[in-house]
């Protein structure tokens, strides 16, 4: 769905309503969900039927103000699901009790993960409309889907019914989330640990078609990939020279670079075309081409077919969103996504 934002908030809200129309909460008369039960798209049909509309409107509004926000919300969901499952643990601030350390201070999240305020805004609106009903984990999942659609990507029905965790895991965040400099076997193992396969790995990596990365995340590719003082031979020399112009050998860690400079704010398969041209920004991008025949063939297939990429990405997002959810009486429905209800 191609969108134009010159019309401001009214257009953004209209777009969000289109999203909620494409993916409705469910047909009237659907029987109440047994508790505990599986994740289903119709989970809030009776208890908060406006849930999708509220999430969509606020995501569209924030995307209109900041085009980077779509990628941020997509990444937020990813970083949540890879630690303790999709349970909104990534949203918890330190509570002062010493029971856990916030995941916001982990190496993958510190100074880079964002979108917390958007989740807060959505949660406040839903607490007003449907008090103590919609989980922060479900908000994050729907916001990720809406962000994908708003940037031109595929849509999917989001299974719902997750509950929120009572704790967070700094060590899990540090160790379980794939890192930009990981080898392909390490990345594959981290995905397999979550029940995700190689197709999921390559398809979900395509989220790098939007968003940015920091200089610190790929600097070694420009100056000393193998600790030999030489740039990464799998990086296009012309692209490397351009990157060195803004990413110095030292300093400038937080300088941002588009993961896909060709279509920075459009969700498409250009990411895979970049990899084939040796223009993948991160080491974890380019190894999909250089370290495995299986992943290489998937990169080629997605580069050749936007439709295939969209189909696989949507299915893999649903699969990722089903990682170890808390359901039934497990966890809680937080009133504030940044803290648990009771110690």
mmCIF file of C-alpha atoms in Angstrom:
data_model
loop_
_atom_site.group_PDB
_atom_site.id
_atom_site.type_symbol
_atom_site.label_atom_id
_atom_site.label_comp_id
_atom_site.label_asym_id
_atom_site.label_seq_id
_atom_site.Cartn_x
_atom_site.Cartn_y
_atom_site.Cartn_z
ATOM 1 C CA UNK A 1 0.000 0.000 0.000
ATOM 2 C CA UNK A 2 1.698 3.167 -1.187
ATOM 3 C CA UNK A 3 1.049 6.158 1.046
ATOM 4 C CA UNK A 4 1.751 9.860 0.751
ATOM 5 C CA UNK A 5 2.047 11.924 3.905
ATOM 6 C CA UNK A 6 1.562 15.469 2.619
ATOM 7 C CA UNK A 7 -1.986 15.454 3.980
ATOM 8 C CA UNK A 8 -0.782 15.219 7.574
ATOM 9 C CA UNK A 9 -2.604 13.545 10.394
ATOM 10 C CA UNK A 10 -5.910 13.101 8.563
ATOM 11 C CA UNK A 11 -4.206 11.075 5.852
ATOM 12 C CA UNK A 12 -2.251 9.126 8.462
ATOM 13 C CA UNK A 13 -5.404 8.188 10.343
ATOM 14 C CA UNK A 14 -7.144 7.246 7.103
ATOM 15 C CA UNK A 15 -4.205 5.005 6.254
ATOM 16 C CA UNK A 16 -4.365 3.398 9.657
ATOM 17 C CA UNK A 17 -8.072 2.738 9.236
ATOM 18 C CA UNK A 18 -7.282 1.094 5.898
ATOM 19 C CA UNK A 19 -4.823 -1.175 7.681
ATOM 20 C CA UNK A 20 -7.414 -2.148 10.291
ATOM 21 C CA UNK A 21 -9.951 -2.791 7.507
ATOM 22 C CA UNK A 22 -7.528 -5.071 5.704
ATOM 23 C CA UNK A 23 -6.885 -7.014 8.893
ATOM 24 C CA UNK A 24 -10.095 -6.855 10.962
ATOM 25 C CA UNK A 25 -10.370 -8.210 14.476
ATOM 26 C CA UNK A 26 -12.731 -10.945 13.288
ATOM 27 C CA UNK A 27 -16.242 -11.639 12.115
ATOM 28 C CA UNK A 28 -19.162 -10.799 14.362
ATOM 29 C CA UNK A 29 -20.344 -13.633 16.531
ATOM 30 C CA UNK A 30 -17.002 -15.355 16.962
ATOM 31 C CA UNK A 31 -17.186 -17.359 20.205
ATOM 32 C CA UNK A 32 -15.161 -16.106 23.167
ATOM 33 C CA UNK A 33 -11.619 -17.430 23.332
ATOM 34 C CA UNK A 34 -11.074 -20.157 25.929
ATOM 35 C CA UNK A 35 -8.479 -19.332 28.566
ATOM 36 C CA UNK A 36 -5.757 -20.344 28.272
ATOM 37 C CA UNK A 37 -5.876 -20.534 24.502
ATOM 38 C CA UNK A 38 -3.773 -20.116 21.397
ATOM 39 C CA UNK A 39 -2.919 -16.807 19.835
ATOM 40 C CA UNK A 40 -5.649 -15.833 17.377
ATOM 41 C CA UNK A 41 -6.278 -12.620 15.396
ATOM 42 C CA UNK A 42 -9.779 -12.297 16.926
ATOM 43 C CA UNK A 43 -8.595 -12.290 20.543
ATOM 44 C CA UNK A 44 -9.840 -8.740 21.298
ATOM 45 C CA UNK A 45 -12.968 -8.874 19.154
ATOM 46 C CA UNK A 46 -15.309 -8.682 22.134
ATOM 47 C CA UNK A 47 -13.109 -7.093 24.805
ATOM 48 C CA UNK A 48 -11.478 -4.308 22.764
ATOM 49 C CA UNK A 49 -12.771 -4.280 19.168
ATOM 50 C CA UNK A 50 -11.094 -0.931 18.443
ATOM 51 C CA UNK A 51 -7.635 -2.238 19.333
ATOM 52 C CA UNK A 52 -6.321 -2.498 15.772
ATOM 53 C CA UNK A 53 -7.745 0.899 14.837
ATOM 54 C CA UNK A 54 -6.125 2.621 17.820
ATOM 55 C CA UNK A 55 -2.722 1.052 17.203
ATOM 56 C CA UNK A 56 -2.856 1.768 13.483
ATOM 57 C CA UNK A 57 -3.820 5.414 13.880
ATOM 58 C CA UNK A 58 -1.010 6.203 16.305
ATOM 59 C CA UNK A 59 1.619 4.283 14.348
ATOM 60 C CA UNK A 60 0.599 6.133 11.179
ATOM 61 C CA UNK A 61 0.679 9.485 12.984
ATOM 62 C CA UNK A 62 4.176 8.879 14.359
ATOM 63 C CA UNK A 63 5.431 7.543 11.032
ATOM 64 C CA UNK A 64 4.199 10.707 9.340
ATOM 65 C CA UNK A 65 6.260 12.765 11.784
ATOM 66 C CA UNK A 66 9.342 10.522 11.644
ATOM 67 C CA UNK A 67 9.824 8.151 8.677
ATOM 68 C CA UNK A 68 12.490 6.261 10.640
ATOM 69 C CA UNK A 69 9.915 5.150 13.205
ATOM 70 C CA UNK A 70 8.577 2.283 11.102
ATOM 71 C CA UNK A 71 11.928 0.510 11.113
ATOM 72 C CA UNK A 72 12.348 1.261 14.819
ATOM 73 C CA UNK A 73 9.042 -0.355 15.752
ATOM 74 C CA UNK A 74 9.787 -3.386 13.592
ATOM 75 C CA UNK A 75 13.172 -3.787 15.284
ATOM 76 C CA UNK A 76 11.611 -3.339 18.725
ATOM 77 C CA UNK A 77 9.351 -6.351 18.148
ATOM 78 C CA UNK A 78 12.283 -8.433 16.869
ATOM 79 C CA UNK A 79 14.442 -7.605 19.895
ATOM 80 C CA UNK A 80 11.534 -8.411 22.193
ATOM 81 C CA UNK A 81 10.775 -11.818 20.707
ATOM 82 C CA UNK A 82 14.375 -13.073 20.741
ATOM 83 C CA UNK A 83 14.611 -12.652 24.539
ATOM 84 C CA UNK A 84 12.174 -14.681 26.677
ATOM 85 C CA UNK A 85 9.743 -14.789 23.743
ATOM 86 C CA UNK A 86 7.338 -12.056 22.619
ATOM 87 C CA UNK A 87 6.464 -10.820 26.098
ATOM 88 C CA UNK A 88 7.286 -7.077 26.106
ATOM 89 C CA UNK A 89 10.281 -7.668 28.385
ATOM 90 C CA UNK A 90 12.263 -5.217 26.250
ATOM 91 C CA UNK A 91 9.932 -2.401 27.327
ATOM 92 C CA UNK A 92 10.593 -2.704 31.051
ATOM 93 C CA UNK A 93 12.635 -0.008 32.763
ATOM 94 C CA UNK A 94 14.811 -0.842 35.765
ATOM 95 C CA UNK A 95 12.417 -1.080 38.714
ATOM 96 C CA UNK A 96 14.863 -0.419 41.537
ATOM 97 C CA UNK A 97 14.096 -3.750 43.184
ATOM 98 C CA UNK A 98 17.171 -5.516 41.858
ATOM 99 C CA UNK A 99 15.035 -8.388 40.529
ATOM 100 C CA UNK A 100 16.245 -7.781 36.982
ATOM 101 C CA UNK A 101 18.287 -5.382 34.872
ATOM 102 C CA UNK A 102 16.503 -3.663 32.016
ATOM 103 C CA UNK A 103 17.180 -4.981 28.514
ATOM 104 C CA UNK A 104 17.348 -1.379 27.339
ATOM 105 C CA UNK A 105 20.970 -1.262 28.536
ATOM 106 C CA UNK A 106 22.122 -4.325 26.585
ATOM 107 C CA UNK A 107 24.687 -4.004 23.811
ATOM 108 C CA UNK A 108 22.130 -4.513 20.998
ATOM 109 C CA UNK A 109 19.686 -1.989 22.485
ATOM 110 C CA UNK A 110 21.685 0.732 24.228
ATOM 111 C CA UNK A 111 21.721 4.033 22.310
ATOM 112 C CA UNK A 112 19.962 2.477 19.323
ATOM 113 C CA UNK A 113 16.624 0.828 20.119
ATOM 114 C CA UNK A 114 13.787 3.340 19.974
ATOM 115 C CA UNK A 115 10.016 3.629 19.693
ATOM 116 C CA UNK A 116 9.279 3.225 23.400
ATOM 117 C CA UNK A 117 7.344 6.488 23.507
ATOM 118 C CA UNK A 118 5.112 5.358 20.638
ATOM 119 C CA UNK A 119 4.253 2.166 22.520
ATOM 120 C CA UNK A 120 3.543 4.310 25.610
ATOM 121 C CA UNK A 121 1.162 6.501 23.615
ATOM 122 C CA UNK A 122 -0.684 3.499 22.209
ATOM 123 C CA UNK A 123 -0.918 1.879 25.626
ATOM 124 C CA UNK A 124 -2.330 5.046 27.197
ATOM 125 C CA UNK A 125 -4.972 5.285 24.481
ATOM 126 C CA UNK A 126 -5.949 1.643 24.900
ATOM 127 C CA UNK A 127 -6.062 1.901 28.687
ATOM 128 C CA UNK A 128 -8.548 4.725 28.205
ATOM 129 C CA UNK A 129 -10.622 2.775 25.677
ATOM 130 C CA UNK A 130 -10.313 -0.729 27.149
ATOM 131 C CA UNK A 131 -8.747 -0.637 30.615
ATOM 132 C CA UNK A 132 -6.474 -3.509 31.623
ATOM 133 C CA UNK A 133 -7.236 -5.518 28.490
ATOM 134 C CA UNK A 134 -4.585 -5.202 25.760
ATOM 135 C CA UNK A 135 -1.048 -6.381 26.451
ATOM 136 C CA UNK A 136 2.075 -4.415 25.617
ATOM 137 C CA UNK A 137 3.396 -7.481 23.791
ATOM 138 C CA UNK A 138 0.398 -7.480 21.448
ATOM 139 C CA UNK A 139 0.764 -3.735 20.891
ATOM 140 C CA UNK A 140 4.383 -4.257 19.805
ATOM 141 C CA UNK A 141 3.383 -7.068 17.428
ATOM 142 C CA UNK A 142 0.632 -5.065 15.719
ATOM 143 C CA UNK A 143 2.779 -1.930 15.549
ATOM 144 C CA UNK A 144 5.452 -3.942 13.720
ATOM 145 C CA UNK A 145 2.904 -5.192 11.181
ATOM 146 C CA UNK A 146 1.424 -1.733 10.639
ATOM 147 C CA UNK A 147 4.897 -0.230 10.227
ATOM 148 C CA UNK A 148 5.651 -2.746 7.490
ATOM 149 C CA UNK A 149 2.413 -1.986 5.630
ATOM 150 C CA UNK A 150 2.826 1.783 5.941
ATOM 151 C CA UNK A 151 6.204 1.604 4.200
ATOM 152 C CA UNK A 152 4.846 -0.427 1.304
ATOM 153 C CA UNK A 153 5.496 -3.916 2.629
ATOM 154 C CA UNK A 154 3.223 -6.930 3.055
ATOM 155 C CA UNK A 155 0.444 -7.255 5.586
ATOM 156 C CA UNK A 156 -0.605 -10.242 7.642
ATOM 157 C CA UNK A 157 -3.121 -11.108 10.323
ATOM 158 C CA UNK A 158 -1.399 -10.803 13.684
ATOM 159 C CA UNK A 159 -2.250 -13.619 16.100
ATOM 160 C CA UNK A 160 -3.075 -12.003 19.452
ATOM 161 C CA UNK A 161 -3.475 -12.986 23.079
ATOM 162 C CA UNK A 162 0.056 -12.532 24.420
ATOM 163 C CA UNK A 163 0.533 -11.395 27.991
ATOM 164 C CA UNK A 164 3.350 -9.329 29.451
ATOM 165 C CA UNK A 165 6.331 -10.631 31.383
ATOM 166 C CA UNK A 166 7.103 -9.863 35.009
ATOM 167 C CA UNK A 167 10.822 -9.677 34.377
ATOM 168 C CA UNK A 168 13.514 -8.901 31.787
ATOM 169 C CA UNK A 169 16.854 -10.472 30.894
ATOM 170 C CA UNK A 170 19.897 -8.334 30.219
ATOM 171 C CA UNK A 171 22.058 -11.399 29.636
ATOM 172 C CA UNK A 172 19.504 -12.825 27.227
ATOM 173 C CA UNK A 173 19.442 -9.593 25.287
ATOM 174 C CA UNK A 174 23.240 -9.526 25.131
ATOM 175 C CA UNK A 175 23.597 -13.139 24.041
ATOM 176 C CA UNK A 176 20.528 -14.188 22.069
ATOM 177 C CA UNK A 177 20.001 -11.322 19.596
ATOM 178 C CA UNK A 178 22.073 -11.701 16.404
ATOM 179 C CA UNK A 179 24.863 -9.136 16.201
ATOM 180 C CA UNK A 180 26.056 -7.233 13.101
ATOM 181 C CA UNK A 181 29.446 -8.955 13.178
ATOM 182 C CA UNK A 182 28.269 -12.489 13.895
ATOM 183 C CA UNK A 183 29.274 -15.249 11.513
ATOM 184 C CA UNK A 184 26.517 -16.969 9.572
ATOM 185 C CA UNK A 185 26.755 -20.177 11.676
ATOM 186 C CA UNK A 186 26.306 -18.080 14.818
ATOM 187 C CA UNK A 187 23.330 -16.210 13.368
ATOM 188 C CA UNK A 188 21.795 -19.478 12.171
ATOM 189 C CA UNK A 189 22.206 -21.004 15.642
ATOM 190 C CA UNK A 190 20.547 -17.992 17.276
ATOM 191 C CA UNK A 191 17.580 -18.284 14.922
ATOM 192 C CA UNK A 192 17.374 -22.050 15.412
ATOM 193 C CA UNK A 193 17.357 -21.465 19.172
ATOM 194 C CA UNK A 194 14.064 -19.613 18.643
ATOM 195 C CA UNK A 195 12.560 -22.301 16.433
ATOM 196 C CA UNK A 196 13.286 -20.325 13.256
ATOM 197 C CA UNK A 197 14.906 -21.875 10.190
ATOM 198 C CA UNK A 198 17.165 -20.614 7.406
ATOM 199 C CA UNK A 199 14.248 -19.338 5.325
ATOM 200 C CA UNK A 200 13.076 -17.308 8.309
ATOM 201 C CA UNK A 201 16.604 -15.973 8.801
ATOM 202 C CA UNK A 202 17.014 -14.715 5.244
ATOM 203 C CA UNK A 203 13.429 -13.451 4.948
ATOM 204 C CA UNK A 204 13.480 -11.575 8.265
ATOM 205 C CA UNK A 205 16.876 -10.080 7.442
ATOM 206 C CA UNK A 206 14.983 -8.297 4.689
ATOM 207 C CA UNK A 207 13.644 -5.925 7.359
ATOM 208 C CA UNK A 208 16.945 -4.138 6.698
ATOM 209 C CA UNK A 209 15.300 -2.762 3.579
ATOM 210 C CA UNK A 210 14.292 0.120 5.874
ATOM 211 C CA UNK A 211 16.068 1.768 8.779
ATOM 212 C CA UNK A 212 19.584 2.783 9.707
ATOM 213 C CA UNK A 213 22.722 1.409 11.292
ATOM 214 C CA UNK A 214 25.435 3.116 13.289
ATOM 215 C CA UNK A 215 29.014 3.540 12.133
ATOM 216 C CA UNK A 216 30.204 1.444 15.086
ATOM 217 C CA UNK A 217 28.243 -1.545 13.764
ATOM 218 C CA UNK A 218 30.192 -1.889 10.507
ATOM 219 C CA UNK A 219 33.407 0.100 11.008
ATOM 220 C CA UNK A 220 35.614 -2.990 11.008
ATOM 221 C CA UNK A 221 34.480 -3.786 7.445
ATOM 222 C CA UNK A 222 35.936 -0.477 6.282
ATOM 223 C CA UNK A 223 39.318 -0.637 7.983
ATOM 224 C CA UNK A 224 40.308 -4.058 9.317
ATOM 225 C CA UNK A 225 37.804 -6.835 8.776
ATOM 226 C CA UNK A 226 40.188 -9.641 9.698
ATOM 227 C CA UNK A 227 42.451 -7.631 12.014
ATOM 228 C CA UNK A 228 44.907 -7.251 9.148
ATOM 229 C CA UNK A 229 44.444 -3.547 8.422
ATOM 230 C CA UNK A 230 42.497 -4.272 5.249
ATOM 231 C CA UNK A 231 38.850 -3.623 4.391
ATOM 232 C CA UNK A 232 36.384 -6.457 3.955
ATOM 233 C CA UNK A 233 36.990 -7.980 0.492
ATOM 234 C CA UNK A 234 33.276 -8.818 0.212
ATOM 235 C CA UNK A 235 32.355 -5.111 0.401
ATOM 236 C CA UNK A 236 32.168 -3.175 -2.862
ATOM 237 C CA UNK A 237 35.317 -0.967 -2.822
ATOM 238 C CA UNK A 238 33.446 2.043 -4.205
ATOM 239 C CA UNK A 239 30.752 1.697 -1.554
ATOM 240 C CA UNK A 240 33.406 1.229 1.142
ATOM 241 C CA UNK A 241 35.158 4.434 0.055
ATOM 242 C CA UNK A 242 31.885 6.332 0.260
ATOM 243 C CA UNK A 243 31.179 4.965 3.728
ATOM 244 C CA UNK A 244 34.679 5.878 4.964
ATOM 245 C CA UNK A 245 33.884 9.481 4.095
ATOM 246 C CA UNK A 246 31.422 9.617 7.000
ATOM 247 C CA UNK A 247 32.471 6.714 9.226
ATOM 248 C CA UNK A 248 35.978 7.461 10.567
ATOM 249 C CA UNK A 249 38.480 4.924 11.860
ATOM 250 C CA UNK A 250 37.763 6.154 15.383
ATOM 251 C CA UNK A 251 34.992 8.313 16.802
ATOM 252 C CA UNK A 252 31.628 8.973 15.207
ATOM 253 C CA UNK A 253 30.154 5.767 16.615
ATOM 254 C CA UNK A 254 26.581 7.070 16.522
ATOM 255 C CA UNK A 255 26.616 8.442 12.957
ATOM 256 C CA UNK A 256 23.693 6.857 11.109
ATOM 257 C CA UNK A 257 23.772 5.233 7.670
ATOM 258 C CA UNK A 258 20.839 3.871 5.695
ATOM 259 C CA UNK A 259 20.819 0.085 5.587
ATOM 260 C CA UNK A 260 19.381 0.381 2.071
ATOM 261 C CA UNK A 261 20.382 3.773 0.647
ATOM 262 C CA UNK A 262 18.657 3.063 -2.669
ATOM 263 C CA UNK A 263 15.121 2.912 -1.179
ATOM 264 C CA UNK A 264 15.677 3.920 2.437
ATOM 265 C CA UNK A 265 12.059 4.389 3.479
ATOM 266 C CA UNK A 266 10.375 1.873 1.170
ATOM 267 C CA UNK A 267 9.875 -1.741 2.151
ATOM 268 C CA UNK A 268 10.923 -3.751 -0.899
ATOM 269 C CA UNK A 269 13.425 -6.342 -2.089
ATOM 270 C CA UNK A 270 16.168 -3.812 -2.903
ATOM 271 C CA UNK A 271 18.067 -5.050 0.176
ATOM 272 C CA UNK A 272 18.770 -8.349 -1.567
ATOM 273 C CA UNK A 273 19.808 -6.637 -4.776
ATOM 274 C CA UNK A 274 22.268 -4.601 -2.719
ATOM 275 C CA UNK A 275 23.753 -7.778 -1.263
ATOM 276 C CA UNK A 276 24.220 -9.266 -4.738
ATOM 277 C CA UNK A 277 26.106 -6.084 -5.715
ATOM 278 C CA UNK A 278 28.324 -6.428 -2.598
ATOM 279 C CA UNK A 279 26.597 -3.372 -1.136
ATOM 280 C CA UNK A 280 25.265 -4.971 2.011
ATOM 281 C CA UNK A 281 26.076 -2.584 4.846
ATOM 282 C CA UNK A 282 26.512 -5.016 7.729
ATOM 283 C CA UNK A 283 28.670 -8.094 7.853
ATOM 284 C CA UNK A 284 25.543 -10.035 8.865
ATOM 285 C CA UNK A 285 23.931 -8.904 5.601
ATOM 286 C CA UNK A 286 26.720 -9.828 3.207
ATOM 287 C CA UNK A 287 27.431 -13.255 4.776
ATOM 288 C CA UNK A 288 24.015 -14.351 3.505
ATOM 289 C CA UNK A 289 25.634 -14.320 0.069
ATOM 290 C CA UNK A 290 29.171 -15.434 0.854
ATOM 291 C CA UNK A 291 29.022 -18.116 3.560
ATOM 292 C CA UNK A 292 26.258 -20.521 2.508
ATOM 293 C CA UNK A 293 24.915 -21.827 -0.776
ATOM 294 C CA UNK A 294 21.445 -22.194 0.782
ATOM 295 C CA UNK A 295 21.241 -18.597 1.960
ATOM 296 C CA UNK A 296 22.816 -17.375 -1.284
ATOM 297 C CA UNK A 297 20.045 -19.021 -3.308
ATOM 298 C CA UNK A 298 17.401 -17.431 -1.092
ATOM 299 C CA UNK A 299 19.022 -14.013 -1.531
ATOM 300 C CA UNK A 300 18.937 -14.499 -5.301
ATOM 301 C CA UNK A 301 15.299 -15.641 -5.209
ATOM 302 C CA UNK A 302 14.160 -12.656 -3.151
ATOM 303 C CA UNK A 303 16.156 -10.253 -5.310
ATOM 304 C CA UNK A 304 14.371 -11.660 -8.339
ATOM 305 C CA UNK A 305 10.868 -11.696 -6.830
ATOM 306 C CA UNK A 306 9.456 -9.031 -4.554
ATOM 307 C CA UNK A 307 6.278 -11.126 -4.303
ATOM 308 C CA UNK A 308 8.175 -14.160 -2.993
ATOM 309 C CA UNK A 309 10.031 -12.031 -0.458
ATOM 310 C CA UNK A 310 6.803 -10.448 0.793
ATOM 311 C CA UNK A 311 5.122 -13.847 1.119
ATOM 312 C CA UNK A 312 8.008 -15.371 3.065
ATOM 313 C CA UNK A 313 8.529 -12.266 5.213
ATOM 314 C CA UNK A 314 4.888 -12.178 6.323
ATOM 315 C CA UNK A 315 4.878 -15.872 7.190
ATOM 316 C CA UNK A 316 8.168 -15.569 9.086
ATOM 317 C CA UNK A 317 6.882 -12.566 11.042
ATOM 318 C CA UNK A 318 3.887 -14.600 12.217
ATOM 319 C CA UNK A 319 6.233 -17.436 13.132
ATOM 320 C CA UNK A 320 8.553 -15.104 15.048
ATOM 321 C CA UNK A 321 5.584 -13.505 16.791
ATOM 322 C CA UNK A 322 4.646 -16.939 18.140
ATOM 323 C CA UNK A 323 7.921 -17.439 20.014
ATOM 324 C CA UNK A 324 7.146 -18.530 23.600
ATOM 325 C CA UNK A 325 4.186 -16.249 24.299
ATOM 326 C CA UNK A 326 2.770 -15.952 27.794
ATOM 327 C CA UNK A 327 -0.942 -16.844 27.690
ATOM 328 C CA UNK A 328 -3.791 -17.677 30.027
ATOM 329 C CA UNK A 329 -2.890 -16.771 33.598
ATOM 330 C CA UNK A 330 0.846 -16.490 32.916
ATOM 331 C CA UNK A 331 2.380 -13.030 33.111
ATOM 332 C CA UNK A 332 0.026 -10.060 33.323
ATOM 333 C CA UNK A 333 -1.537 -7.207 31.365
ATOM 334 C CA UNK A 334 0.645 -4.245 32.338
ATOM 335 C CA UNK A 335 -1.057 -0.923 32.947
ATOM 336 C CA UNK A 336 2.184 0.834 32.018
ATOM 337 C CA UNK A 337 4.453 -0.928 29.534
ATOM 338 C CA UNK A 338 7.560 0.302 31.339
ATOM 339 C CA UNK A 339 6.863 -1.434 34.652
ATOM 340 C CA UNK A 340 5.138 -4.441 36.136
ATOM 341 C CA UNK A 341 1.896 -3.896 37.996
ATOM 342 C CA UNK A 342 3.085 -5.327 41.316
ATOM 343 C CA UNK A 343 6.453 -6.332 42.752
#
